[in-house]
Short mmCIF file of C-alpha atoms and ligand atoms in Angstrom, two decimals:
data_model
loop_
_atom_site.label_atom_id
_atom_site.label_comp_id
_atom_site.label_asym_id
_atom_site.label_seq_id
_atom_site.Cartn_x
_atom_site.Cartn_y
_atom_site.Cartn_z
CA MET A 1 -25.11 -205.85 -60.59
CA GLU A 2 -24.99 -202.99 -62.18
CA PHE A 3 -28.69 -201.41 -62.87
CA LYS A 4 -27.61 -201.46 -66.71
CA GLU A 5 -26.46 -204.86 -67.15
CA VAL A 6 -29.34 -205.91 -65.58
CA VAL A 7 -31.39 -204.62 -67.87
CA LYS A 8 -28.90 -205.80 -70.85
CA ASN A 9 -28.44 -209.22 -69.80
CA ARG A 10 -32.50 -210.51 -68.75
CA TYR A 11 -33.80 -211.91 -72.13
CA SER A 12 -36.60 -214.60 -72.29
CA CYS A 13 -35.42 -218.09 -71.96
CA LYS A 14 -36.71 -220.78 -73.48
CA LYS A 15 -35.46 -224.12 -72.39
CA TYR A 16 -34.61 -224.79 -68.89
CA SER A 17 -32.25 -226.89 -67.09
CA GLU A 18 -33.63 -229.23 -64.35
CA LYS A 19 -31.82 -227.20 -61.82
CA GLN A 20 -34.14 -225.63 -59.43
CA VAL A 21 -33.88 -222.30 -57.98
CA GLU A 22 -32.19 -221.34 -54.76
CA ALA A 23 -34.87 -220.61 -52.33
CA GLU A 24 -32.60 -217.14 -51.14
CA LYS A 25 -32.86 -216.42 -54.93
CA ILE A 26 -37.05 -216.64 -55.00
CA THR A 27 -37.11 -214.61 -52.04
CA ALA A 28 -35.13 -212.34 -53.20
CA ILE A 29 -36.73 -211.97 -56.11
CA LEU A 30 -40.37 -211.18 -54.54
CA GLU A 31 -39.05 -209.73 -52.14
CA ALA A 32 -38.31 -206.79 -55.05
CA GLY A 33 -41.96 -207.30 -56.42
CA ARG A 34 -42.66 -206.18 -52.50
CA LEU A 35 -40.78 -203.24 -52.96
CA ALA A 36 -43.50 -202.41 -56.41
CA PRO A 37 -44.97 -198.68 -56.43
CA THR A 38 -49.01 -199.46 -56.40
CA ALA A 39 -51.16 -197.04 -57.35
CA LYS A 40 -52.16 -195.49 -53.70
CA ASN A 41 -49.23 -197.70 -52.42
CA LEU A 42 -52.59 -200.48 -52.25
CA GLN A 43 -50.38 -203.72 -53.20
CA GLU A 44 -52.95 -205.69 -54.66
CA GLN A 45 -50.97 -208.08 -56.54
CA ARG A 46 -50.84 -211.96 -55.32
CA ILE A 47 -48.08 -214.06 -56.08
CA TYR A 48 -48.19 -218.05 -56.24
CA VAL A 49 -45.38 -219.39 -56.08
CA LEU A 50 -45.57 -223.40 -58.08
CA GLN A 51 -42.91 -225.84 -57.78
CA SER A 52 -44.20 -229.19 -57.02
CA ALA A 53 -44.95 -231.33 -59.60
CA ASP A 54 -48.67 -231.55 -59.07
CA ALA A 55 -48.36 -227.52 -59.07
CA LEU A 56 -46.60 -227.48 -62.48
CA ALA A 57 -48.83 -230.30 -64.65
CA LYS A 58 -51.18 -227.07 -63.73
CA ILE A 59 -49.52 -224.69 -65.48
CA ASP A 60 -49.06 -227.34 -68.59
CA GLN A 61 -52.29 -227.49 -68.64
CA ALA A 62 -52.62 -223.94 -69.62
CA THR A 63 -49.72 -223.01 -71.71
CA PRO A 64 -46.86 -224.97 -73.46
CA CYS A 65 -44.72 -221.81 -72.28
CA ARG A 66 -43.18 -223.45 -69.19
CA TYR A 67 -40.71 -224.73 -71.05
CA GLY A 68 -39.28 -226.88 -68.59
CA ALA A 69 -39.13 -223.84 -66.21
CA PRO A 70 -38.56 -225.77 -62.49
CA THR A 71 -40.40 -222.36 -60.83
CA VAL A 72 -43.25 -220.09 -62.02
CA LEU A 73 -45.02 -217.44 -60.45
CA VAL A 74 -48.31 -216.42 -61.13
CA VAL A 75 -49.11 -212.61 -61.08
CA ALA A 76 -53.02 -212.07 -59.93
CA PHE A 77 -54.25 -208.94 -58.05
CA ASP A 78 -57.33 -209.08 -56.22
CA LYS A 79 -59.89 -206.65 -57.73
CA ASN A 80 -60.78 -206.05 -54.96
CA GLU A 81 -58.24 -203.62 -53.63
CA VAL A 82 -57.70 -201.96 -56.83
CA PHE A 83 -57.50 -198.37 -57.19
CA THR A 84 -60.16 -196.61 -59.50
CA TYR A 85 -59.14 -193.62 -61.50
CA PRO A 86 -61.16 -190.75 -61.68
CA GLY A 87 -63.60 -191.10 -64.13
CA GLY A 88 -64.13 -194.69 -63.73
CA LYS A 89 -62.79 -195.69 -67.24
CA ARG A 90 -59.93 -197.68 -65.39
CA ASP A 91 -58.12 -199.18 -62.45
CA SER A 92 -54.66 -199.93 -61.49
CA GLY A 93 -55.05 -203.83 -60.92
CA ALA A 94 -53.01 -204.73 -63.94
CA GLU A 95 -51.11 -202.05 -64.40
CA ASP A 96 -49.62 -202.34 -60.66
CA ALA A 97 -49.26 -205.96 -61.47
CA THR A 98 -47.07 -205.07 -64.49
CA ILE A 99 -45.05 -203.10 -62.10
CA VAL A 100 -44.35 -205.88 -59.87
CA ALA A 101 -43.71 -208.53 -62.69
CA THR A 102 -41.61 -206.03 -64.51
CA HIS A 103 -39.87 -205.97 -60.77
CA LEU A 104 -39.56 -209.96 -60.59
CA ILE A 105 -38.18 -210.59 -64.13
CA LEU A 106 -35.47 -207.76 -63.27
CA ALA A 107 -34.58 -209.31 -59.99
CA ALA A 108 -34.24 -212.13 -60.87
CA ALA A 109 -31.81 -211.21 -63.52
CA ASP A 110 -29.84 -209.45 -61.21
CA GLU A 111 -29.59 -212.85 -59.43
CA GLY A 112 -28.53 -214.64 -62.77
CA VAL A 113 -31.98 -216.46 -62.34
CA ASP A 114 -32.62 -216.68 -66.12
CA SER A 115 -37.23 -215.79 -66.45
CA CYS A 116 -39.36 -216.14 -69.31
CA TRP A 117 -43.15 -213.48 -69.57
CA ILE A 118 -45.92 -215.66 -69.73
CA ASN A 119 -48.97 -214.75 -71.41
CA TYR A 120 -50.09 -217.54 -73.65
CA PHE A 121 -52.57 -218.90 -71.70
CA ASP A 122 -56.47 -218.52 -70.87
CA PRO A 123 -56.37 -216.00 -67.49
CA ASP A 124 -60.02 -217.18 -66.07
CA LYS A 125 -58.75 -221.35 -67.27
CA LEU A 126 -55.90 -220.93 -65.82
CA ALA A 127 -57.34 -219.52 -62.41
CA GLY A 128 -59.93 -222.09 -62.43
CA ILE A 129 -57.39 -224.79 -62.26
CA LEU A 130 -55.18 -223.60 -59.52
CA GLY A 131 -58.33 -222.77 -57.67
CA LEU A 132 -58.12 -219.42 -57.57
CA PRO A 133 -60.30 -216.65 -55.06
CA GLU A 134 -63.23 -214.81 -57.34
CA ASN A 135 -61.75 -211.69 -56.70
CA GLU A 136 -58.29 -212.49 -57.73
CA GLU A 137 -57.53 -212.10 -61.61
CA ILE A 138 -54.53 -213.24 -63.83
CA LEU A 139 -51.76 -210.86 -65.00
CA MET A 140 -49.16 -213.20 -66.46
CA VAL A 141 -46.71 -216.14 -65.68
CA LEU A 142 -43.16 -215.92 -64.71
CA ASP A 143 -41.17 -218.89 -65.55
CA LEU A 144 -37.71 -218.84 -63.71
CA GLY A 145 -34.92 -221.62 -63.54
CA TYR A 146 -31.04 -221.63 -64.84
CA ALA A 147 -30.98 -221.97 -69.49
CA ALA A 148 -30.34 -224.80 -70.02
CA ASP A 149 -27.14 -226.19 -72.20
CA GLY A 150 -27.02 -223.98 -75.37
CA ALA A 151 -29.90 -221.91 -74.87
CA GLY A 152 -29.79 -218.18 -74.52
CA PRO A 153 -31.59 -215.63 -76.09
CA LEU A 154 -33.75 -215.70 -79.15
CA PRO A 155 -32.42 -214.17 -82.38
CA ASN A 156 -34.98 -211.17 -81.98
CA HIS A 157 -33.41 -210.19 -78.42
CA GLU A 158 -31.24 -207.80 -80.36
CA SER A 159 -33.90 -206.47 -82.49
CA ARG A 160 -34.81 -203.13 -81.12
CA LYS A 161 -36.61 -200.22 -82.84
CA PRO A 162 -34.53 -196.87 -82.54
CA LEU A 163 -35.08 -194.29 -80.04
CA SER A 164 -36.46 -192.19 -83.15
CA GLU A 165 -38.94 -195.26 -84.01
CA THR A 166 -40.15 -194.69 -80.25
CA VAL A 167 -39.58 -191.79 -78.58
CA LYS A 168 -40.83 -187.90 -79.45
CA TYR A 169 -39.82 -184.72 -77.80
CA LEU A 170 -42.86 -182.30 -77.77
C1 FMN B 201 -46.14 -209.01 -72.24
C2 FMN B 201 -45.09 -210.29 -72.53
C3 FMN B 201 -45.95 -211.11 -72.63
C4 FMN B 201 -45.22 -212.76 -73.06
N1 FMN B 201 -45.82 -213.62 -73.62
C5 FMN B 201 -44.68 -214.74 -74.01
C6 FMN B 201 -45.74 -216.26 -74.02
O1 FMN B 201 -46.48 -216.18 -73.56
N2 FMN B 201 -44.64 -216.88 -74.36
C7 FMN B 201 -43.41 -216.38 -75.29
O2 FMN B 201 -42.43 -217.59 -74.91
N3 FMN B 201 -42.94 -216.04 -74.50
C8 FMN B 201 -43.43 -214.78 -74.37
N4 FMN B 201 -43.00 -213.44 -73.64
C9 FMN B 201 -41.30 -212.98 -74.30
C10 FMN B 201 -41.51 -212.17 -75.83
O3 FMN B 201 -41.66 -213.12 -76.78
C11 FMN B 201 -40.23 -212.06 -75.14
O4 FMN B 201 -39.95 -210.80 -74.31
C12 FMN B 201 -39.59 -211.46 -76.75
O5 FMN B 201 -39.74 -212.03 -77.80
C13 FMN B 201 -38.21 -210.58 -76.96
O6 FMN B 201 -37.56 -210.93 -76.37
P1 FMN B 201 -36.41 -211.14 -75.37
O7 FMN B 201 -37.40 -210.72 -73.83
O8 FMN B 201 -35.54 -212.08 -75.11
O9 FMN B 201 -35.44 -209.62 -75.45
C14 FMN B 201 -43.78 -212.66 -73.66
C15 FMN B 201 -42.94 -211.30 -73.32
C16 FMN B 201 -44.13 -209.95 -73.14
C17 FMN B 201 -43.22 -208.66 -72.43
#
């Protein structure tokens, strides 16, 4: 798909059908995440693919926002692998994982797969439920699937501020 079409077509899907996402599409989505840039090329993202009933039930314990998605990705990063910027005030972990997650949602749209970025959960609680190692921090959860019949973008999808409100040429 044309990049502009991908950006335009993507929306946050909040009701999924039971149809599972094809394995090759999941691989294509993960591959787009693999190619994302990271600070110092450290690639500290760690991605978990959840599809079994048991795994999805664990997501449902942590958030009401799975919306029936048959695949969920959990994007985390290894806190021991981040780059700490000069001055020591911040590190690359959350931003690198965010770039990876953005590649994932755009690649999903390119594959015709619907998605929703989910942050409505306690990351420590979810990490505990999933049994992640202590050195990993969860950034986000990504619902993946196909929109249920009649589901589509919410009205706020069309509501974006004009550039004049968010951009200033200095
Ligand atoms: C960082 C981030 C966190 C979000 N967290 C949630 C969430 O926890 N639950 C949810 O239903 N939607 C969540 N969303 C989806 C937003 O509500 C949605 O992107 C926004 O309303 C714009 O709609 P659109 O993506 O269809 O254009 C999140 C989106 C972003 C970017």
